[in-house]
XYZ file of C-alpha atoms in Angstrom:
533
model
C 37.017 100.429 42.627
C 38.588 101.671 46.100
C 36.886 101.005 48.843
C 38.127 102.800 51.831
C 37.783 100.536 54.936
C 37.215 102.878 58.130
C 35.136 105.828 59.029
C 35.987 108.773 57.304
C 38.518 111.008 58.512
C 38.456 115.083 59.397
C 41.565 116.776 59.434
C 44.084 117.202 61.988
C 45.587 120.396 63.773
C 49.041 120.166 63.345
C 50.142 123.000 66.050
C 47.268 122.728 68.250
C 49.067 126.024 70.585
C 50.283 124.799 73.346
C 49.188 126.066 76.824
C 46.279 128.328 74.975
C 43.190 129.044 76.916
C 40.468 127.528 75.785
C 36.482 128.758 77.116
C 35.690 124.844 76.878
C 37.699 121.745 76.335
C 35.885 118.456 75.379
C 37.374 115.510 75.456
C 36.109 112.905 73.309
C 34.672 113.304 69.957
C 31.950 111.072 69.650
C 28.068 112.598 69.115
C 27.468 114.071 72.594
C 31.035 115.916 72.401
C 30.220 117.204 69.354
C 26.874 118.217 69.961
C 28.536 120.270 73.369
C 30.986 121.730 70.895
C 28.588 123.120 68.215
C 26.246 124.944 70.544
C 29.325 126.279 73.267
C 30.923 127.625 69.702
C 27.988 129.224 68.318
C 27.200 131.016 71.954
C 30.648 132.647 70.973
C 32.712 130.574 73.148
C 36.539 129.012 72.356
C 36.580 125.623 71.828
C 38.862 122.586 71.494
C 37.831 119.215 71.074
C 40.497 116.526 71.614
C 40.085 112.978 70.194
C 42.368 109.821 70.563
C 41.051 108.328 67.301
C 42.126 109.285 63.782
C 38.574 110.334 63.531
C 35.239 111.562 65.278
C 31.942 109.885 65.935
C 32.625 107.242 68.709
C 30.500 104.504 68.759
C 27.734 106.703 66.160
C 30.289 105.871 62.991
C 29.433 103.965 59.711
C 32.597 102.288 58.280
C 33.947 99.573 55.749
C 34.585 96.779 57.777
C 34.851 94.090 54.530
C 37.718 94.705 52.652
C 36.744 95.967 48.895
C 32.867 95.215 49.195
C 31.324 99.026 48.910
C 28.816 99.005 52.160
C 29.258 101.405 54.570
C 27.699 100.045 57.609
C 26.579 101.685 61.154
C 29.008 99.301 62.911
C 28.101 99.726 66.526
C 25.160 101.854 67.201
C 22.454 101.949 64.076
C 19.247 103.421 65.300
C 17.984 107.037 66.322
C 15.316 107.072 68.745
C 15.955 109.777 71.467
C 17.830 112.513 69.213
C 15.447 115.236 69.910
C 14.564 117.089 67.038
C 15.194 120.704 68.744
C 18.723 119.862 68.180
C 18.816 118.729 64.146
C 17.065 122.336 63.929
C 19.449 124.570 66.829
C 22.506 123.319 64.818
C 20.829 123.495 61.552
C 21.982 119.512 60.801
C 21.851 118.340 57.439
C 20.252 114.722 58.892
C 17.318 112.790 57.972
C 16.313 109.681 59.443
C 13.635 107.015 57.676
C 10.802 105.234 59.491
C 11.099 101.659 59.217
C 7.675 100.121 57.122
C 7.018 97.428 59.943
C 8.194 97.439 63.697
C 8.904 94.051 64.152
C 8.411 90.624 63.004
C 8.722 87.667 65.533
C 8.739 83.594 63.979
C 7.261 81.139 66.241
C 5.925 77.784 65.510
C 2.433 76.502 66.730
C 0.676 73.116 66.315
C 4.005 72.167 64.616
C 3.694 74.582 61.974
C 6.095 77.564 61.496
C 3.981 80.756 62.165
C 4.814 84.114 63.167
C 4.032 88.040 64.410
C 4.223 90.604 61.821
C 3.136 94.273 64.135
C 2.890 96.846 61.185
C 1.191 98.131 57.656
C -1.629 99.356 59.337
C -4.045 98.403 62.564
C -5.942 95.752 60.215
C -2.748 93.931 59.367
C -1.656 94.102 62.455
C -4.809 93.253 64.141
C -5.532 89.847 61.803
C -1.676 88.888 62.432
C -2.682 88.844 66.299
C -5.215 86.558 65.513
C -3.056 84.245 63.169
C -0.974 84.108 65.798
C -3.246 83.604 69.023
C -6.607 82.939 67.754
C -8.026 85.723 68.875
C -8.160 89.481 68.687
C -7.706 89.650 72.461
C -4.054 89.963 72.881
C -3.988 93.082 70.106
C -6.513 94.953 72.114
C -4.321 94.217 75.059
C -1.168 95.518 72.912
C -3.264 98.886 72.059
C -4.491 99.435 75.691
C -0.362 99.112 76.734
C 1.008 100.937 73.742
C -1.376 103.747 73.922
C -0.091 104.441 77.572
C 4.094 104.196 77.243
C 2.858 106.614 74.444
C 1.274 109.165 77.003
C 3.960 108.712 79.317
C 6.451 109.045 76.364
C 4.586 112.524 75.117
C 5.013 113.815 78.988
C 8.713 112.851 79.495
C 10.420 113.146 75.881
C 10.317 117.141 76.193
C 11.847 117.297 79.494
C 14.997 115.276 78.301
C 16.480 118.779 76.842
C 15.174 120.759 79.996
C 16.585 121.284 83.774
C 16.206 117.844 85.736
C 12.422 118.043 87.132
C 12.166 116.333 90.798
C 10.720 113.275 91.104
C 7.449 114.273 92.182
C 7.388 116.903 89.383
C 7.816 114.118 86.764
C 5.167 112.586 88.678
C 2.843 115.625 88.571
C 3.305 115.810 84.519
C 3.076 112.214 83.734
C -0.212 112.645 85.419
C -1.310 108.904 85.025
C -0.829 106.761 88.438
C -1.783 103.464 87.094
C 1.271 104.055 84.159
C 3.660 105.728 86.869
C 3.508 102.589 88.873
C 3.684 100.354 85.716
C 6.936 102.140 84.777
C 8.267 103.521 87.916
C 7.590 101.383 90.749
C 7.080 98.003 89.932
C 9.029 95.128 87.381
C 8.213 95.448 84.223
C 7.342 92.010 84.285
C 4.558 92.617 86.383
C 2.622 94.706 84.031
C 3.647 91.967 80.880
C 2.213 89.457 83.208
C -0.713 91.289 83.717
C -1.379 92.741 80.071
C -0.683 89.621 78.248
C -1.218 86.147 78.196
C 0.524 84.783 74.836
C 4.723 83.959 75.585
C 5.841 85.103 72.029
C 3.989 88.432 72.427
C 5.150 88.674 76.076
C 8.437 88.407 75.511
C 8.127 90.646 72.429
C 7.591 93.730 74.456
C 9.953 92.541 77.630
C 13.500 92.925 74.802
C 13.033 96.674 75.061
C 14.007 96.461 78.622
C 16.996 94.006 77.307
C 18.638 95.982 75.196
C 22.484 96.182 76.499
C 21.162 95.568 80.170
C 21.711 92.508 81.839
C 18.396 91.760 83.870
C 15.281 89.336 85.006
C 12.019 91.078 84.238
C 11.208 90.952 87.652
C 14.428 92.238 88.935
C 13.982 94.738 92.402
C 16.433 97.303 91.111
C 14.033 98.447 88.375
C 17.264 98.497 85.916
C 14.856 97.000 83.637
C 12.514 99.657 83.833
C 14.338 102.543 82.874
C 16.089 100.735 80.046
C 12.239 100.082 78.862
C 11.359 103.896 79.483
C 14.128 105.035 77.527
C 13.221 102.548 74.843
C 9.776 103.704 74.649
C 10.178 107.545 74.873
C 11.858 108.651 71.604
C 10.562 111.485 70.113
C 7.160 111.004 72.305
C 6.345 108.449 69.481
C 8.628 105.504 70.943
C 9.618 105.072 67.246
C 13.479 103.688 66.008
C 14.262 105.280 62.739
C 17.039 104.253 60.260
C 19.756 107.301 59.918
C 19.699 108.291 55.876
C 23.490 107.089 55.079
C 24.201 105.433 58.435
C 24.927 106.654 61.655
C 28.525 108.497 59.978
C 26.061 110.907 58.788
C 24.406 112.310 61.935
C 28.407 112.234 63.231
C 29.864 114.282 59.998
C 27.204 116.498 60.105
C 27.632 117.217 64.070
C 31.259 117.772 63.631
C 30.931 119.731 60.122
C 28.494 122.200 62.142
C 31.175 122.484 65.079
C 33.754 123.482 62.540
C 31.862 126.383 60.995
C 30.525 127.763 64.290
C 34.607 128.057 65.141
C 35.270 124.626 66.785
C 38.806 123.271 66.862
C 38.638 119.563 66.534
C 41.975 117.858 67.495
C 41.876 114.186 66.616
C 44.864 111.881 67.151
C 44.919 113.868 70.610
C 44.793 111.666 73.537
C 43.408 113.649 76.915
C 45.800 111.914 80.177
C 44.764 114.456 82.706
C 42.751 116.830 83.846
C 43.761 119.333 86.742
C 41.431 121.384 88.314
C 40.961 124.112 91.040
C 36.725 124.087 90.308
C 37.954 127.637 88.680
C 39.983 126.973 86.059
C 41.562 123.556 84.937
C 44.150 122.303 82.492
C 44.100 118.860 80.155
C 47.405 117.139 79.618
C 47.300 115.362 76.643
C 49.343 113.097 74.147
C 50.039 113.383 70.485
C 52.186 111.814 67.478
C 52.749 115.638 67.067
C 54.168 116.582 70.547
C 52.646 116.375 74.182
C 50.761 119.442 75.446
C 48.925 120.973 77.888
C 45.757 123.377 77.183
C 43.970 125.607 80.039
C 40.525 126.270 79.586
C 37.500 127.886 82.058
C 35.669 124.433 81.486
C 35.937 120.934 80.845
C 33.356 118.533 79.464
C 34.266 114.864 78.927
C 32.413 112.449 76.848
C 33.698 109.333 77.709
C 32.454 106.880 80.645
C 32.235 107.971 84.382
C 35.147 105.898 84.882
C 37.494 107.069 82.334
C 36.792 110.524 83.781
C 37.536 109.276 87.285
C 40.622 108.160 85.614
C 41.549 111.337 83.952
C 40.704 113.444 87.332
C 42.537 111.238 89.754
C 38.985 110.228 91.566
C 37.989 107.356 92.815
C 36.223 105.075 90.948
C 33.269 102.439 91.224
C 33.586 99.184 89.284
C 31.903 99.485 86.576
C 28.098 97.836 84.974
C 29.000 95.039 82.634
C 27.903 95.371 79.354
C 25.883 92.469 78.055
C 25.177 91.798 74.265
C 26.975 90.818 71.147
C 26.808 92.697 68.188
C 27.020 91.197 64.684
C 27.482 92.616 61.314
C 26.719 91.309 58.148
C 26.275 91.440 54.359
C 23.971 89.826 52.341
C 23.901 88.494 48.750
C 20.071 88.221 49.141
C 17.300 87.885 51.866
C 17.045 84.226 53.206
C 13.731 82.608 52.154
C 11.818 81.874 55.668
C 9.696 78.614 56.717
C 7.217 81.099 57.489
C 5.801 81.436 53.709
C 2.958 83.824 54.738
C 5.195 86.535 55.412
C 7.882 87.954 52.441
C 11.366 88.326 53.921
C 11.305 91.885 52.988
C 8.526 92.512 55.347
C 10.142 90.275 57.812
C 13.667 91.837 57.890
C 12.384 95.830 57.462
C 11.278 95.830 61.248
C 12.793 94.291 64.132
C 13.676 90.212 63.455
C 12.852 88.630 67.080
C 15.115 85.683 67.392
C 14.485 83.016 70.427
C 12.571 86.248 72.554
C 9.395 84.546 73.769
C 9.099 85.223 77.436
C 10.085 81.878 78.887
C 13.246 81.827 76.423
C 14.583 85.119 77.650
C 13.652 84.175 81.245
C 15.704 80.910 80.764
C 18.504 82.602 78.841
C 19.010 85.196 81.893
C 19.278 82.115 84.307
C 22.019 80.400 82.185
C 23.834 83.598 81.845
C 23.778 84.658 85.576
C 24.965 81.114 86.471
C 27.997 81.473 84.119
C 26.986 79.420 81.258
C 25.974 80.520 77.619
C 22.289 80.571 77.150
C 21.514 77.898 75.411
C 18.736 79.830 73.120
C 20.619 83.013 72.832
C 18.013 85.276 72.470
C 18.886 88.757 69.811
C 17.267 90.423 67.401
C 18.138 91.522 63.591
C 17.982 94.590 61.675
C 18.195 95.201 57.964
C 18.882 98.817 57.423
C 19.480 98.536 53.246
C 15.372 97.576 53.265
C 15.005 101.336 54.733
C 17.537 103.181 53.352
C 20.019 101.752 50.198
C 22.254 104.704 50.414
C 24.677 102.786 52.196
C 25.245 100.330 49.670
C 26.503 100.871 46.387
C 24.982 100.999 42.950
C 26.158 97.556 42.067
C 25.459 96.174 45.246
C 22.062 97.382 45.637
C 21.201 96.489 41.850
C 22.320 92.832 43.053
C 19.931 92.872 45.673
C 22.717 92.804 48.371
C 21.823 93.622 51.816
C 22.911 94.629 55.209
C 22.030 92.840 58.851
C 22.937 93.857 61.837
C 22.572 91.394 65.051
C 22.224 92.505 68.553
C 22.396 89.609 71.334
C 20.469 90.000 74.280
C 21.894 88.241 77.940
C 25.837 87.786 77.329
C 27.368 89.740 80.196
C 30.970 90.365 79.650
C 31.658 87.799 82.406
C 31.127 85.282 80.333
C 33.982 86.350 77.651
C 36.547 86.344 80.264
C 38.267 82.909 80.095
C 38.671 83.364 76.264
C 37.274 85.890 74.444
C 37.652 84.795 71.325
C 36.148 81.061 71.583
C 33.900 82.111 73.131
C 32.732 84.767 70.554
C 32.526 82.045 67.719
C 30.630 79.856 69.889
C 27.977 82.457 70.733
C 27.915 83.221 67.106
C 27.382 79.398 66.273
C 24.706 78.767 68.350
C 23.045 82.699 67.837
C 23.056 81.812 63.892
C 21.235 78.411 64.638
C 18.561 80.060 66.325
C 17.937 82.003 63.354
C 18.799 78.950 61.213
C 16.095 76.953 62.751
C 13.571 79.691 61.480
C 14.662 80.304 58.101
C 13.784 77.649 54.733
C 17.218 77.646 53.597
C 20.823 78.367 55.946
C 21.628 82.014 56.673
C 25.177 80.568 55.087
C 23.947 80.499 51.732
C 23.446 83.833 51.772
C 26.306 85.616 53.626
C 28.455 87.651 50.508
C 32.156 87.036 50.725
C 34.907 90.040 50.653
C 37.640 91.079 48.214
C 39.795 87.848 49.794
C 37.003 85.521 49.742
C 35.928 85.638 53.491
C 32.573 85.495 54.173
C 31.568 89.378 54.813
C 30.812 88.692 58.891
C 31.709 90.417 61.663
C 30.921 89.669 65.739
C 31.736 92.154 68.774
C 31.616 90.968 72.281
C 31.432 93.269 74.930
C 35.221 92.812 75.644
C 36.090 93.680 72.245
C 33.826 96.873 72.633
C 35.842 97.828 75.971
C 39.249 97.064 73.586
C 37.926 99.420 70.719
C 35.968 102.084 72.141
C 37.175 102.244 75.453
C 33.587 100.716 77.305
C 34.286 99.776 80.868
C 33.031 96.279 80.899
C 31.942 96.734 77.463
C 28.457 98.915 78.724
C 26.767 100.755 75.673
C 25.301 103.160 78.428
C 28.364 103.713 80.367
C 27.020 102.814 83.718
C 23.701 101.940 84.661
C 20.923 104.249 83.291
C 19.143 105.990 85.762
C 15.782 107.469 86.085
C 15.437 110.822 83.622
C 14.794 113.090 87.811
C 16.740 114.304 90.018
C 18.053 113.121 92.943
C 20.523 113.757 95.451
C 24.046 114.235 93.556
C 22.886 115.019 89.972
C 22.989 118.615 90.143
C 20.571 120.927 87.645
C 21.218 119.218 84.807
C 22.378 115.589 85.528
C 25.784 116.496 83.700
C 27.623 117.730 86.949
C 30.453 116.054 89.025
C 32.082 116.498 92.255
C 34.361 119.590 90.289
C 32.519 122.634 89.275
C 33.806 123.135 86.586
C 34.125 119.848 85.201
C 31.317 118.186 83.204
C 30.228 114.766 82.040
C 28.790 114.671 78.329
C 28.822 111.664 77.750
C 26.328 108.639 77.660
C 26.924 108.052 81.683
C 25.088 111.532 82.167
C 22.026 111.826 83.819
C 19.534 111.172 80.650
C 22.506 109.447 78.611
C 22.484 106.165 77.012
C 21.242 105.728 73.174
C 22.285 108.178 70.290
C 20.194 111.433 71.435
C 22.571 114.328 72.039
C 20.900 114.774 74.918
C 24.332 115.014 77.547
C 25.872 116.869 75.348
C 22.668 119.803 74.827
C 22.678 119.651 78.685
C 26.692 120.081 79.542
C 26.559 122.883 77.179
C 23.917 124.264 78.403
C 25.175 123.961 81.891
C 28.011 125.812 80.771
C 25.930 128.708 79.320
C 24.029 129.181 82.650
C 27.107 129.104 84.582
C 28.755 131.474 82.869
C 25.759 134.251 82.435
């Protein structure tokens, strides 16, 4: 058997014309360019998409990353959340994503014994797991009073993510729920954790959604927190994370495949190293192992980071948000057994696996961190996609009862890579593994599956190596900070504009970006469309 060992590949203009006219020109190919590129094509307009990589996709790409083991893994980003259905059905998608059977299981130990929070199967499971947990029913009926508001707020705000920027006060207006808009608007999140809950484990449970990739004490003023929770509970005005049917490749083949047949050109192995621009019309410079060009074109929308764009435009730039998590891949030869016997590891592992995320362990961890040091506890948590969907192994494998993890680590800014990058990686990775280690009945070791030349099939990705491979300033999965889903002062209609007219951001540093949703790249193009009716 041949395994290939990267993301698939789409062909490759070999006379892209140079100096044609292009309507648009995107640059970058990842999900949000894509997504710009199959609705500007089927409104009728030229496009060219140019891509420095051999492929398309981005960060939203499922490769082979161990050599001749057939599992084809979302390597970077691995859940869909805020990809708004309206645009699976505008572009006519052939995607499917999977609800996960339990949200999230958390291990704790109590009275010396090794317990744990399993929230899913059902409000009685859920309920009596509360009350293994904390003795009590009280902290699940705190749980439904805080879940059943992000999910009003999240059935108010979702829709307007594909619509004109609404004000702040109009946002307001339609949340219509004072007590939630100051919970999620105004005030730390920590605040309303404090007040809601009184158990640490199930604290810090619901503080990691306002952890994910962003570097930040609950109760920190800036309210960075707080919009990295919002856009963690909003998706889909359920809040859920589903599992993309044959990884994240397929939402990315099937967003470039749709761009083709509405008349897209997609240039990969085309490197964009300027853009000129009068605000009327504007030309990209770019590089290729086939010849250097230049196209023209009416617009330009690029979906890389703020920075990069700066970059590309000749702007000047702010430093950029560090990124802050390390990302681990894995493959299994079967679940690990866990000292938790009340709960079967398939249950466990099909939600979200808390590691070291009670509230005083994240609170610690974020100390360490911001005083230069490793947390000792590295918080993360683990996914196990194979559980939800087994496409994405192979026959064999999934006969064998092989599986994938994936690892996200929570508080490990990219200033703490800097001195060496790579010890420093394995050392996180040591001491992230024992945290796991310390829940588990027999060493996560034992079960790691080893590759075609006998390496153990595992795979780590600091935020440095993220800014090396996918060209993250400071390694940020959002691109910059996210920012509140209203207007204000320079975002223009649709939170895609810049200080050019005709140039557009589509990318994950838009207004609204951050996550796989599509959402930038509905709104540049339809931007576009409004400017040019």
């Amino acid at each position: 058997m041949t395994v290939p060992e990267g993301p698939r590949p789409h062909e490759r203009p070999q006379d892209l014309p140079h100096g044609r006219r292009y309507d648009a020109v995107i640059v970058g190919g990842g999900h949000n360019g894509l997504v710009a590129a199959a609705y500007l094509a089927r409104a009728g307009r030229s496009v060219l998409v140019l891509e420095r990589l051999d492929h398309t996709g981005g960060a939203a790409v499922s490769t082979y990353p161990f050599p001749g083991v057939d599992a084809r893994l979302s390597r970077y980003s691995y859940l869909v959340s805020l990809l708004p259905k309206k645009i699976v059905r505008d572009l006519g998608l052939d995607f499917r994503v999977r609800a996960r059977n339990v949200s999230s299981y958390t291990p704790a130990e109590r009275g010396g014994r090794p317990t744990g929070l399993l929230v899913g199967g059902g409000e009685r499971r859920t309920r009596e797991a509360f009350v293994r947990l904390t003795g009590s029913d009280r902290e699940y009926a705190a749980w439904q009073r805080f879940y059943d508001m992000t999910g009003r707020v999240a059935r108010q705000v979702f829709p307007t993510l594909t619509e004109p920027l609404p004000t702040r006060a109009e946002l307001r207006r339609r949340v219509d729920d004072e007590d939630a808009w100051r919970t999620l608007f105004e005030e730390p999140i920590g605040v309303a954790v404090e007040q809601h809950f009184t158990d640490d484990l199930v604290r810090g449970v619901v503080l990691t959604d306002a952890l994910i990739g962003t570097f930040a004490d609950a109760h920190d003023p800036g309210l960075v927190q707080n919009r990295c929770f919002l856009y963690h509970v909003i998706g889909g005005g359920t809040g859920a994370w589903d599992v993309p049917v044959g990884g994240m490749g397929a939402l990315t083949d099937a967003l470039a495949t749709a761009a083709r047949a509405a008349g897209a050109v997609i240039a990969t192995g085309h490197e964009a190293e300027r853009i000129a621009t009068d605000g009327q019309s504007a030309e990209v410079t770019y590089r290729s192992s086939d010849g250097d060009g230049v196209v023209a074109a009416r617009h330009v929308l690029v979906n890389a980071a703020p920075q990069e764009l700066a970059a590309l435009a000749g702007d000047p730039s702010r430093a950029p948000a560090e990124g802050a998590q390390l990302k681990v891949n894995m493959l299994l030869k079967r679940l690990p057994r866990l000292r938790d016997s009340a709960v079967d590891p398939r249950e466990a592992f099909a939600g979200t696996f808390h590691i070291a995320e009670g509230y005083d362990q994240l609170s610690a961890a974020y100390a360490q961190a911001a005083s230069g040091e490793l947390p000792a506890a590295p918080p993360s948590e683990i996914y196990c996609h194979s559980l939800t969907d087994p496409t994405i192994l192979g026959p064999d494998l999934a006969d064998r009862g092989y599986h994938t993890l994936t690892l996200f680590g929570l508080h490990t800014p990219a200033r703490l890579f800097a001195r060496d990058n790579d010890a420093v990686r394995e050392e996180l990775l040591k001491s992230t593994l024992a945290q796991l280690d310390a829940h588990l009945a027999e060493p996560l070791a034992d079960c790691l599956a080893t590759d075609a030349d006998g390496r153990p099939c595992i795979e780590a990705r600091t935020p440095l190596d993220l800014e090396r491979d996918l060209r993250l300033p400071g390694g940020n999965i959002f691109h910059r900070e996210l920012s509140w889903p209203y207007a204000q002062e320079d975002t223009g209609r649709w939170g895609v504009e810049t200080r050019h007219p005709n140039v557009l951001l589509c990318g994950a540093g838009a207004v609204r970006g951050g996550g796989v949703s599509g959402v930038p790249g509905h709104n540049a193009a339809m931007a576009v469309l409004a400017a040019d009716a």
